[in-house]
XYZ file of C-alpha atoms in Angstrom:
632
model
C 0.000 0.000 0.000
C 1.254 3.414 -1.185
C 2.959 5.462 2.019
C 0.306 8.601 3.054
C 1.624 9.830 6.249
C 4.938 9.151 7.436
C 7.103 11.337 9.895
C 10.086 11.143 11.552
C 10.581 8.886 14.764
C 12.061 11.411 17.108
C 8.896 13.693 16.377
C -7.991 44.455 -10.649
C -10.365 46.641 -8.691
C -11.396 46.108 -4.980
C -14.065 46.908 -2.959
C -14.316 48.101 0.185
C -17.909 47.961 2.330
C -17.834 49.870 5.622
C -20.502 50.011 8.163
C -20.706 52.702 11.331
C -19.447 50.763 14.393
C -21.832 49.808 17.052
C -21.084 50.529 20.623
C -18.237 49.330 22.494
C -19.023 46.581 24.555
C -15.986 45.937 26.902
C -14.275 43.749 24.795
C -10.519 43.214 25.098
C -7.815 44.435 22.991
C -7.456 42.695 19.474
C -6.310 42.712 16.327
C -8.325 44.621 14.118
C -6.477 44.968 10.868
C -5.377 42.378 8.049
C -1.751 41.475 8.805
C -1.044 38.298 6.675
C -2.611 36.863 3.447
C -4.603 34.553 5.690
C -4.760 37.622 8.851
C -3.414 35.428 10.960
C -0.088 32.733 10.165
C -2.442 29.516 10.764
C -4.688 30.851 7.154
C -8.043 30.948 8.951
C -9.236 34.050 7.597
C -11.788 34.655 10.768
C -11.846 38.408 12.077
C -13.331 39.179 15.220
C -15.054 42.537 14.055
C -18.845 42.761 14.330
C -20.046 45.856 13.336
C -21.354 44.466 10.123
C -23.571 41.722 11.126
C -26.791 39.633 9.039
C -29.374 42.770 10.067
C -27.196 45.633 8.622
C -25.187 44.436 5.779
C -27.963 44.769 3.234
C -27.279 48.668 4.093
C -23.991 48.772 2.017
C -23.309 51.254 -0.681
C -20.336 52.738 -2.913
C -18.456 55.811 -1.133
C -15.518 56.388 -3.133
C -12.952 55.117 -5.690
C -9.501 54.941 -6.280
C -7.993 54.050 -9.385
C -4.698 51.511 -9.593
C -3.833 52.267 -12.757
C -1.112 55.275 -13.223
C -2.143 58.519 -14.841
C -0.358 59.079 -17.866
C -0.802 55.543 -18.946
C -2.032 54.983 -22.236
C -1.983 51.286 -22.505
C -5.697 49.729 -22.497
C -4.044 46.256 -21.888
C -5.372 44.864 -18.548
C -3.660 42.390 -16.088
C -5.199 39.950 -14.213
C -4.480 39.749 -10.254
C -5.620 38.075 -7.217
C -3.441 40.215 -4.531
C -5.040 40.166 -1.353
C -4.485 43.792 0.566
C -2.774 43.732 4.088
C -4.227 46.422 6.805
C -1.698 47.289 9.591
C -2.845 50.071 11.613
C -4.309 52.635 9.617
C -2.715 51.722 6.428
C -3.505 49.581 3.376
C -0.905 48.054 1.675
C -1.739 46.632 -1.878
C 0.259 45.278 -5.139
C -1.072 46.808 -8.050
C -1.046 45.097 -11.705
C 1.042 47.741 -12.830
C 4.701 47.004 -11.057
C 3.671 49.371 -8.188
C 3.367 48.770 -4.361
C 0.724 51.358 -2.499
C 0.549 52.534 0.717
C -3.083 53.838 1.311
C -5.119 55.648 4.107
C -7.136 52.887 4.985
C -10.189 54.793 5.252
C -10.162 57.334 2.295
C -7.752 55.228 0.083
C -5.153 58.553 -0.039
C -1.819 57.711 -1.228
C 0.345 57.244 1.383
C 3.381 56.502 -0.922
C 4.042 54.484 -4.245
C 6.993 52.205 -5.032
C 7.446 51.261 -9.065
C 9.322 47.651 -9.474
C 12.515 48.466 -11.595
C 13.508 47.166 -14.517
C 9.956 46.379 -15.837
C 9.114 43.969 -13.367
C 5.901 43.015 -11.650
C 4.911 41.839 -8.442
C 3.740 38.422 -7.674
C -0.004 37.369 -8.701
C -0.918 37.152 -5.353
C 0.186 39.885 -3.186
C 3.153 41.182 -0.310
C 4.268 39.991 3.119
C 4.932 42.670 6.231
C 7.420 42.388 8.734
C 6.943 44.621 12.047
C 10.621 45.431 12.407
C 12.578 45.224 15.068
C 14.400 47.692 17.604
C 17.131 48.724 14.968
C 14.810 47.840 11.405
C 12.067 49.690 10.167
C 8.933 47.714 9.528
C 8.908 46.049 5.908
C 6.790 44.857 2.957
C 8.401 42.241 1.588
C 7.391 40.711 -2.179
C 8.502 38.478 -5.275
C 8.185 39.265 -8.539
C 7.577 37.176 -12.316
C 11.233 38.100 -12.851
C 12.242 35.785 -10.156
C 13.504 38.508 -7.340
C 12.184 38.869 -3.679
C 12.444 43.112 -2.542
C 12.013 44.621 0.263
C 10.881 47.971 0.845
C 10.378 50.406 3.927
C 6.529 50.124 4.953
C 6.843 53.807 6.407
C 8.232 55.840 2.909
C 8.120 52.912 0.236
C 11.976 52.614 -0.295
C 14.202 49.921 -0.858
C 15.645 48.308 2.152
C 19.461 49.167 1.936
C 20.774 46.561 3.689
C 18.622 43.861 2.360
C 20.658 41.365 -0.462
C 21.654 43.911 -3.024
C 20.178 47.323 -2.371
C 17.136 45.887 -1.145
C 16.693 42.855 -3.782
C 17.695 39.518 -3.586
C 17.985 37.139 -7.032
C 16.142 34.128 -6.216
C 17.371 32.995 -9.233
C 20.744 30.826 -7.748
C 22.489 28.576 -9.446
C 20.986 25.600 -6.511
C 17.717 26.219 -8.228
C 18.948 26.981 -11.572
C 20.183 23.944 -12.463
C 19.469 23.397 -15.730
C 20.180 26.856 -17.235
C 20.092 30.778 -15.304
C 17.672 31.387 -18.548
C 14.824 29.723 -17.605
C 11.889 30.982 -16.048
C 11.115 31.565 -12.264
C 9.050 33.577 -10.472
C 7.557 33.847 -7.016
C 3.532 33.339 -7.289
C 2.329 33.850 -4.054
C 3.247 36.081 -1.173
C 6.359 34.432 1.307
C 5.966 33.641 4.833
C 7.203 35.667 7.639
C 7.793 34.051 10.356
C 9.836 35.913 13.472
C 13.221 37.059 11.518
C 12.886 34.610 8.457
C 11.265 35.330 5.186
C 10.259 31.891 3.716
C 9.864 32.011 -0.080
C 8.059 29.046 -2.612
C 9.089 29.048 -6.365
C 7.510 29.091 -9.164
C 9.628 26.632 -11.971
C 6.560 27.051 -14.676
C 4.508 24.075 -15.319
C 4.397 21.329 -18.326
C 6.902 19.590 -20.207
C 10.254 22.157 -19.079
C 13.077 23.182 -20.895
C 13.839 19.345 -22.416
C 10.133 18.071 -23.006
C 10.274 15.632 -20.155
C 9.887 17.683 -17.019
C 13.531 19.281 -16.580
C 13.902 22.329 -14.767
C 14.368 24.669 -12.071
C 13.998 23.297 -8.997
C 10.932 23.728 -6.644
C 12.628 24.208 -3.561
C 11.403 25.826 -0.447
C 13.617 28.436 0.728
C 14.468 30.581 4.053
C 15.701 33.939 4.189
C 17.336 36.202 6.753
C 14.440 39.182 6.736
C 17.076 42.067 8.191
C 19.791 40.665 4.995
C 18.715 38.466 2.650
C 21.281 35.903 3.504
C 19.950 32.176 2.660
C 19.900 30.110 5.668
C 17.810 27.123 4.567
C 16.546 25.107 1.870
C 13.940 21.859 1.545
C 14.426 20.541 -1.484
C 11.352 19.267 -2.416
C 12.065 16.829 -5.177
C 14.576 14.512 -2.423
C 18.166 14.111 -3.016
C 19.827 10.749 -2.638
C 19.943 9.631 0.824
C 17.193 11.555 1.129
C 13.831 10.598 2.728
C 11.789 9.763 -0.496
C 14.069 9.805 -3.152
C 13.728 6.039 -3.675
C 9.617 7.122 -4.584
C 11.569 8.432 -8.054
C 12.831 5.670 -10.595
C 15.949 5.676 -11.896
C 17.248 9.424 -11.732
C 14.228 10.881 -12.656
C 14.151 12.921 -9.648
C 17.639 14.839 -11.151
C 16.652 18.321 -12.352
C 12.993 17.438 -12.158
C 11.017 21.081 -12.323
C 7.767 21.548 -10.538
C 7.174 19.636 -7.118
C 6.862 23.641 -6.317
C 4.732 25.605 -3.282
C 2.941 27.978 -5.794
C -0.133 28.694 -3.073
C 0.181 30.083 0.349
C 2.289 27.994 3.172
C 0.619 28.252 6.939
C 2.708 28.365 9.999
C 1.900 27.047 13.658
C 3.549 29.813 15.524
C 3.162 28.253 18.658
C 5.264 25.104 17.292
C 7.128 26.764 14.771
C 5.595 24.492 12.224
C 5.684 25.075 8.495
C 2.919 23.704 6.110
C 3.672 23.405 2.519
C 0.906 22.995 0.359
C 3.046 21.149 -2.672
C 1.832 20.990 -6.221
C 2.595 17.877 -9.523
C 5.763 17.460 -10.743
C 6.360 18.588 -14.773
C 5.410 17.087 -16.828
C 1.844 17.115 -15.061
C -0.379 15.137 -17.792
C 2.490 12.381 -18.307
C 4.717 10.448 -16.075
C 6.662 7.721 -18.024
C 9.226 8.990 -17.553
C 9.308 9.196 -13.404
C 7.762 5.706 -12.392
C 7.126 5.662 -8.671
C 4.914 8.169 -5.736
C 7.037 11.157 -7.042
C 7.520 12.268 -2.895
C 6.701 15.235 -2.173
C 4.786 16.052 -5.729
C 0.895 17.242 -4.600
C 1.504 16.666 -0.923
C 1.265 18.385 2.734
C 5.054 18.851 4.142
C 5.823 19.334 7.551
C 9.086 20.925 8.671
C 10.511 23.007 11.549
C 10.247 26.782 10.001
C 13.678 27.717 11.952
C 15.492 25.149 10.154
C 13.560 23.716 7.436
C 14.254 20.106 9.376
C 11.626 17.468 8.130
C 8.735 16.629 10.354
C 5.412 14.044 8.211
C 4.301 14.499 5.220
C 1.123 13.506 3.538
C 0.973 12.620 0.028
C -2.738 13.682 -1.435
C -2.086 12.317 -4.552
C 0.253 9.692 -5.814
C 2.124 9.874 -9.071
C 0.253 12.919 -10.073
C -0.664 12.662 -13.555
C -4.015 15.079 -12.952
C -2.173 18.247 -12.001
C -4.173 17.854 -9.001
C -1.468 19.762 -6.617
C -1.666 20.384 -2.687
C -1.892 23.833 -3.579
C -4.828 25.417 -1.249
C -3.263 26.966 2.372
C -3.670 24.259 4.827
C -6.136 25.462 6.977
C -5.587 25.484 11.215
C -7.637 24.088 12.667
C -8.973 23.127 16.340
C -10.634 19.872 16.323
C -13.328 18.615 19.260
C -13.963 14.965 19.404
C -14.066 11.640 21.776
C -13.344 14.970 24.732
C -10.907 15.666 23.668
C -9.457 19.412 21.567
C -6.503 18.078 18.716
C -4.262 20.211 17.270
C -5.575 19.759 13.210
C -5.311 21.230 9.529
C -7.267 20.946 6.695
C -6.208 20.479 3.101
C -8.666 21.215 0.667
C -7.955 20.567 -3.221
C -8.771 20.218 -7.277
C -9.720 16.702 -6.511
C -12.452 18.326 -4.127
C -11.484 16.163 -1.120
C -10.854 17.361 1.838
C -8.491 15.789 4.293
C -8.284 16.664 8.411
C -5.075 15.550 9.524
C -3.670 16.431 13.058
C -0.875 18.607 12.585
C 1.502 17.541 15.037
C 1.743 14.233 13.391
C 0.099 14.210 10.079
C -2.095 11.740 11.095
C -5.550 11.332 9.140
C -8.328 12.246 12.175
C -11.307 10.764 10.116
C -9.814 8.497 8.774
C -8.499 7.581 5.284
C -8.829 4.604 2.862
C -6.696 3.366 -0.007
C -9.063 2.742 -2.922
C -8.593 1.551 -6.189
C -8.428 3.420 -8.853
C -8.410 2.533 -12.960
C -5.139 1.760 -14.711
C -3.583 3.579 -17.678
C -3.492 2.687 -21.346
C -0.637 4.826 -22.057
C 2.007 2.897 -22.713
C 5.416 3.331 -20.067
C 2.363 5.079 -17.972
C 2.736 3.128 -14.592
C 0.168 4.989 -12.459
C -0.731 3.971 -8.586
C -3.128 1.503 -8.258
C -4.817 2.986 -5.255
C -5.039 6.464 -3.828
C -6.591 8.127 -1.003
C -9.879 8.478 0.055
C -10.963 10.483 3.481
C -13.683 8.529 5.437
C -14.888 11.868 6.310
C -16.650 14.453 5.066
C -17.714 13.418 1.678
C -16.211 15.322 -1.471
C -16.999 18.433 -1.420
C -17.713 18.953 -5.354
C -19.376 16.745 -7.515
C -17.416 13.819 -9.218
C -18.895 11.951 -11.294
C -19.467 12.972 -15.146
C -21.634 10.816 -17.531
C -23.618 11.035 -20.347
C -27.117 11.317 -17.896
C -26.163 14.180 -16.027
C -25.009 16.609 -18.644
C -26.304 20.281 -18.046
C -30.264 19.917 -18.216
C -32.512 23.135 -18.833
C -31.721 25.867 -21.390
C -32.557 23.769 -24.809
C -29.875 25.372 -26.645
C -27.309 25.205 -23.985
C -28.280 21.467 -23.318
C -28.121 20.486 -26.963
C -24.673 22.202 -27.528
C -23.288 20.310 -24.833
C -24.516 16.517 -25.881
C -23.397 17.656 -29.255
C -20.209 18.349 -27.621
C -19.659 15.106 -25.947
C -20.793 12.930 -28.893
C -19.305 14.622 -31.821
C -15.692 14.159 -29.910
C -16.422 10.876 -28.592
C -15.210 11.936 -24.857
C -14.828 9.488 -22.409
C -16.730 10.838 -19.270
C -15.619 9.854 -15.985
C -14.718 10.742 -12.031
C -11.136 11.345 -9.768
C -8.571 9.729 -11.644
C -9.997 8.693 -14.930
C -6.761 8.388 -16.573
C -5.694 10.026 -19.628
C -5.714 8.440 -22.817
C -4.085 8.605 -25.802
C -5.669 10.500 -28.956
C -9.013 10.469 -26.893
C -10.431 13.026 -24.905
C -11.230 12.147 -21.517
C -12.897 14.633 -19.149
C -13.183 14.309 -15.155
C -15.108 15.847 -13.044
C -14.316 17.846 -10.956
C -11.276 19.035 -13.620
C -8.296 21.135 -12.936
C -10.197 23.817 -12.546
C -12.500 22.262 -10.404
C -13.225 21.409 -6.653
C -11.301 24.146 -4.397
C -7.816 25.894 -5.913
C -5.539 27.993 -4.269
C -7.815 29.908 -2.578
C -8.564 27.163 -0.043
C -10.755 27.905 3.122
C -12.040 29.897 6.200
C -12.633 28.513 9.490
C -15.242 29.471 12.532
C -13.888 28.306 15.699
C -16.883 29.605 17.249
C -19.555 27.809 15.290
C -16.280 24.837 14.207
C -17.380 25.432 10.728
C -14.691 24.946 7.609
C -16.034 26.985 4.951
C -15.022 27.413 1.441
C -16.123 27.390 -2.474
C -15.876 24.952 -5.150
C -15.793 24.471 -8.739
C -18.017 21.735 -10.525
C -16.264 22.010 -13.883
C -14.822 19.392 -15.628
C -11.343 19.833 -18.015
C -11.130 18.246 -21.156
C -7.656 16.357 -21.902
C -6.236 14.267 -24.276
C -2.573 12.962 -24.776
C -0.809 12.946 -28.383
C 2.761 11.518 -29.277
C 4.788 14.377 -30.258
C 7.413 13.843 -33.306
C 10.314 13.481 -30.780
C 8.248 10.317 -29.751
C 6.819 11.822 -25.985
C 3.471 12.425 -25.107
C 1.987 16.062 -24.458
C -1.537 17.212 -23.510
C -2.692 18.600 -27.215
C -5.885 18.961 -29.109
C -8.133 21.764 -29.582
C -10.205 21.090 -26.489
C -6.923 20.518 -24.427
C -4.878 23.048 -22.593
C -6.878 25.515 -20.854
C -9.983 24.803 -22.367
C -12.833 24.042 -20.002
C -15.698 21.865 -20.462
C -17.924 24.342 -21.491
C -19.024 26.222 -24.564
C -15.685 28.704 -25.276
C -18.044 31.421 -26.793
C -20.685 31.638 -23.541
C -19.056 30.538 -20.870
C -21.527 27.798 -20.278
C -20.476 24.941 -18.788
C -21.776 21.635 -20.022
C -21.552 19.616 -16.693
C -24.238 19.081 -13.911
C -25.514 22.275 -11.834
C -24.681 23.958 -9.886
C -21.581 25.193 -11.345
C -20.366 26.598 -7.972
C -21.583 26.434 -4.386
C -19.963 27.334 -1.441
C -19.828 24.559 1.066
C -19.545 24.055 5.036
C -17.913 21.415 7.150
C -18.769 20.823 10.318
C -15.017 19.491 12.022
C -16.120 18.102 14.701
C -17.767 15.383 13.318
C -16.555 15.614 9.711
C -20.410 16.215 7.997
C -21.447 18.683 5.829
C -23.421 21.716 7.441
C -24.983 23.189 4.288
C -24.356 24.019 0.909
C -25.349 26.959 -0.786
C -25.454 27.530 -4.958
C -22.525 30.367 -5.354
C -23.258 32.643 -8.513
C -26.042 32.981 -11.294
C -26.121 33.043 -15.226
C -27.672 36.008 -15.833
C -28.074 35.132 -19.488
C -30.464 32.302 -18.448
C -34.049 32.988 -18.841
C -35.785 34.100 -15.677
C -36.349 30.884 -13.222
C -33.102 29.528 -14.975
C -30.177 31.645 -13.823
C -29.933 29.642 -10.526
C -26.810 27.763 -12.043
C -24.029 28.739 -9.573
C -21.121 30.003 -11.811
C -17.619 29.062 -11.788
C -14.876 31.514 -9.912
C -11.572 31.655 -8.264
C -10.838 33.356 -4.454
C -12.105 32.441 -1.515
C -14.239 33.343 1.788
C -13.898 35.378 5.017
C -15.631 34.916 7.833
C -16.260 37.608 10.972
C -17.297 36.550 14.569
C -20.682 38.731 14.049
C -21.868 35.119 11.475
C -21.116 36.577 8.394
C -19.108 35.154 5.435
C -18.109 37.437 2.584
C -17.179 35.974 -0.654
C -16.871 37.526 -4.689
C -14.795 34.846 -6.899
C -17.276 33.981 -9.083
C -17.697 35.236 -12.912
C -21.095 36.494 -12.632
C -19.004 40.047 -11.034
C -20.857 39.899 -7.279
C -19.590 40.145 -3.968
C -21.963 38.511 -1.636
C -22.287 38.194 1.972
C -23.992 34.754 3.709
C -25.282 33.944 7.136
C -22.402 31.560 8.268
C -24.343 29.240 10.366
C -27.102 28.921 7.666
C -25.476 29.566 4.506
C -28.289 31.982 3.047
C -27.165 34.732 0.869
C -28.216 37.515 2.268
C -26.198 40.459 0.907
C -24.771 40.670 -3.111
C -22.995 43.867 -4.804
C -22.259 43.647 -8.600
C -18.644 44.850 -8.641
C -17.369 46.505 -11.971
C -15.021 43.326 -12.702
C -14.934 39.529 -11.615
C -13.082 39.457 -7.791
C -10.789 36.871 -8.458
C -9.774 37.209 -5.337
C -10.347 36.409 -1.630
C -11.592 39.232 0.649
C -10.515 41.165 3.629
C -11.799 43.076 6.171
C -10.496 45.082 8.802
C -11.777 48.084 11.265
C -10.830 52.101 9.778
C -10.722 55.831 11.166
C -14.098 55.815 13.236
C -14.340 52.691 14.060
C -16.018 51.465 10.454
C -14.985 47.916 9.512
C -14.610 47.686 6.102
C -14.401 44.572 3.216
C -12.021 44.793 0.620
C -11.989 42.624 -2.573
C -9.382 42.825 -5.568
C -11.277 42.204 -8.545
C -9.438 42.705 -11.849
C -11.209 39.203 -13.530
C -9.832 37.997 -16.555
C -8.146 34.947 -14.995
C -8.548 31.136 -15.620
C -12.188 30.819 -15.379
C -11.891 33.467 -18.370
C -14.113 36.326 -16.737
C -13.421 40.122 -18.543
C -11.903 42.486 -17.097
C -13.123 45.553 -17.191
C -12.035 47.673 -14.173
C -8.880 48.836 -12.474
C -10.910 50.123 -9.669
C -10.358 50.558 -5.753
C -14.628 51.236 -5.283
C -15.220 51.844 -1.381
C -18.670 51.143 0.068
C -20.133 52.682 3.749
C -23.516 52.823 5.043
């Protein structure tokens, strides 16, 4: 049986809403602002503000608006980004799509100060890090970039950090990672991790076939670096190194230069523990793996290490020789678990594959449990895929998964008849989880690589021990073809980045709802509710209820409400968290491709921000560049 667990013996637009504070009620002293990606290190996205609650949030309106893109710029070209804002104090910090870092009043949206990337660089998809400083060290905001470089700037003026690598830049570029040319591409996707005096940095190798057409590359290694200097003081390599635990999970020497095997989402941190969670995604090539027989350790797995050192602690592999581009790529969630009496220590992984695994995070054992089922075998020839992989006990999947023939879309006639047509006229094979790929056939899964939850991940409740978060029920078509060097590649025209859906409409062709935004009770590992996320608004009255397909996730507050946008349809909505009604929904100028914050202003107003650019992978417009503030 395949190894799960094992660990060591010795152990662009956004929108703000604001609502008048209520009364103070004695409370004590907390954090009120937006620190981290996740507001706190442990990803749970749960603020304690309660000004806006279920009675007054249908109150919201549009106050003001501040515009990301420069003056003077002519361009009309549009980038996509799905930066979530960090609030410390009174200031908003925010990377823009246009190689500039802003420093904002947090309550008017003034400029505080701008910082322009040099050389034509621009920041990372996903947004910036802050460091507090220290005694001697002003506090920082600390970013990568597509060009491969990690800066750090002063959070109080917006300059460069003098004595940080080179002027305030360090090249993550290194000829460790490099090794298989400095010319290749790296960048830095997501925001890095501070933890105490370390700035802890993922990679981003690209993803496919690499340089050589068989998965060579730069190296997805997990890095550490000193926040005050830059220096490098440690690295996990995440594709093992012989003598290495699980290099023997890589035949022959595939694992030598392999690319991908790369954090590309947001890493968590148990501060308490100094514990590190790395949320690891497929190794390239991610359709095809004849040529890397074996589990491919620690490809679409949950790592474990010490974040001081970067020593190993468990791991848990989610998927074994990923062939699905499947990943581990959503933050894993902390979590506080009640059951048999007692309270464990948890996380929760949530992925494409739309299971969702609760594993205590001291150990990286399963809590529900989790079973080793069988799944089909290839055709491919060479194609030596595992012949189980895991299954949790508990909670169910959270998407759909299974695809067939009798539960393509039903309603719209048009719609309904383009999508049989679909299927039939390309003879797809329709399927669940690990259909394999076959050759010169097209073979579409549900949910797809697009589908179930992506990088987003969760939020979690401790109050009401509800897990919530938003999935995709879209399916990806794929289909392998033998190149004329004699390897395999994911071609065709419905291949690549197509969804399963008509390309002109947007329409997906699979079972409704589309999207839905789902709770989990932990405790007992059932589902609480779900809700249908998103409508098609070019349905006919009494058939837009589809749910429609998005990317970003949820917040939650402790006054029971969850706050969400992602979806294509443009809204930002706002749901009863113990209930899941929708109760509250904004159309924003632009799709928010994002995940939400919100933090308390000037006044005491709490305010919800949302970046929300669209024109990302669920192939929404975009049509704004917008910073639109809402208030009472």
């Amino acid at each position: 049986m395949p190894v799960l667990t094992k660990r060591l013996a010795s152990g662009s637009c956004i929108a703000l809403l604001a609502v008048q504070a209520l009364p103070a009620q004695g409370a004590p002293a907390k954090e009120t602002g937006w620190p981290h990606a996740g507001r706190d290190l442990g990803g749970g996205r749960y603020s304690p503000l309660t000004q806006i609650t279920p009675a007054n949030v249908g109150r919201l309106h549009p106050a003001w608006t501040y515009h990301m893109k420069p003056a003077g710029t002519t361009s009309s070209r549009w980038l996509q980004s799905e930066a979530i804002p960090l609030v410390i104090g009174s200031t908003m910090y925010l990377s823009t799509p246009y190689g500039r870092i802003v420093a904002l009043d947090a309550s008017t949206g003034k400029e505080k100060w701008v910082f322009t990337i040099p050389g034509q660089d621009a920041a990372s998809l996903r947004g910036i890090a802050y460091w507090p400083g220290s005694t001697h060290h002003s506090p920082a905001i600390i970013f990568g970039t597509r060009g491969g470089k990690l800066l750090s700037i002063n959070a109080q003026d917006g300059t460069l950090t003098a004595g940080f690598g080179n002027g305030g830049i360090v090249d993550l570029k290194t000829p460790e990672v490099m090794t298989t040319g400095m010319d290749k591409p790296y960048t830095l996707p997501s925001p890095p991790v501070i933890f105490g005096d370390l700035v802890i940095t993922g990679a981003g190798p690209g993803e496919g076939p690499g340089g050589d057409g068989g998965g060579r590359g730069p190296a997805g290694d997990t890095r550490a670096w000193d926040v005050r200097t830059g220096k490098l003081i440690w690295t996990f390599h995440s594709t093992p190194r012989p003598g290495e635990l699980g290099h023997d999970s890589w035949g022959g020497d595939s694992w030598k230069d392999r690319s991908g095997v790369n954090v590309w989402g947001y890493m968590t941190v148990d501060a308490a523990r100094g514990i590190l969670y790395m949320p690891l995604g497929a190794p390239n090539n991610d359709r095809i793996g004849t040529d890397r027989p074996g589990n491919n350790l620690f490809s679409s797995s949950i790592v474990a290490v010490d974040a001081r050192t970067g020593r190993y602690k468990w791991h848990f592999q989610v998927t074994h020789h990923d062939v699905w581009d499947m990943d581990t790529q959503s933050p894993p969630t902390l979590i506080d678990v009640k059951r048999n009496g007692k309270v464990i220590p948890a996380l929760v992984t949530v992925n494409k594959n739309s299971l969702m695994f609760i594993l205590d995070r001291v150990t990286g054992e399963p809590i529900f449990g989790v079973e080793e089922r069988p799944v089909p075998a290839s055709t491919v020839p060479g194609e030596q895929l595992s012949p189980t992989q895991p299954f949790p006990v508990a909670p169910e999947p959270l998407a759909q998964t299974a695809l067939r023939r009798d539960n393509l879309y039903k309603g719209v006639p048009e719609h309904q008849a383009f999508c049989e047509k679909l299927v039939d006229d390309n003879h797809m094979k329709l399927g669940s989880i690990y259909l394999p790929l076959e050759v010169d056939r097209y073979t579409v899964s549900l949910p797809g690589t697009q589908g179930g939850v992506n990088y987003y991940g969760g939020a979690f409740d401790p109050m009401l021990g509800l897990f919530v978060a938003n999935v995709n029920n879209l399916a990806q078509p794929m289909r392998l073809v033998k190149g004329p060097d004699g390897a395999y590649v994911n071609s065709g025209p419905l291949a690549g980045t197509r969804r399963f859906w008509n390309p002109d409409t947007h329409l997906p062709c699979g079972p409704t709802p589309w999207g839905q935004l789902v709770a989990v009770d932990v405790n007992t590992g059932k589902i609480a509710w779900r809700s249908t996320l998103g409508v098609t608004d070019s349905f006919p009255a009494g058939q837009r209820d589809t749910g429609r397909p998005g990317l970003g996730g949820a917040i939650l507050t402790a006054s029971g409400l969850t706050f969400i946008a992602a979806t294509d349809d443009n809204r930002i909505r706002a749901f009863e968290t113990r209930t899941g009604k929708e109760i509250w929904a904004y159309t924003l100028p632009a799709s928010g491709e994002a995940t939400p914050i919100t933090y308390e202003g000037a006044a005491g107003k709490q305010y919800v921000a949302i970046v929300a650019t669209g024109g990302g992978l669920i192939g929404a417009k975009a049509e704004s560049d917008s910073l639109v503030v809402f208030s009472l």
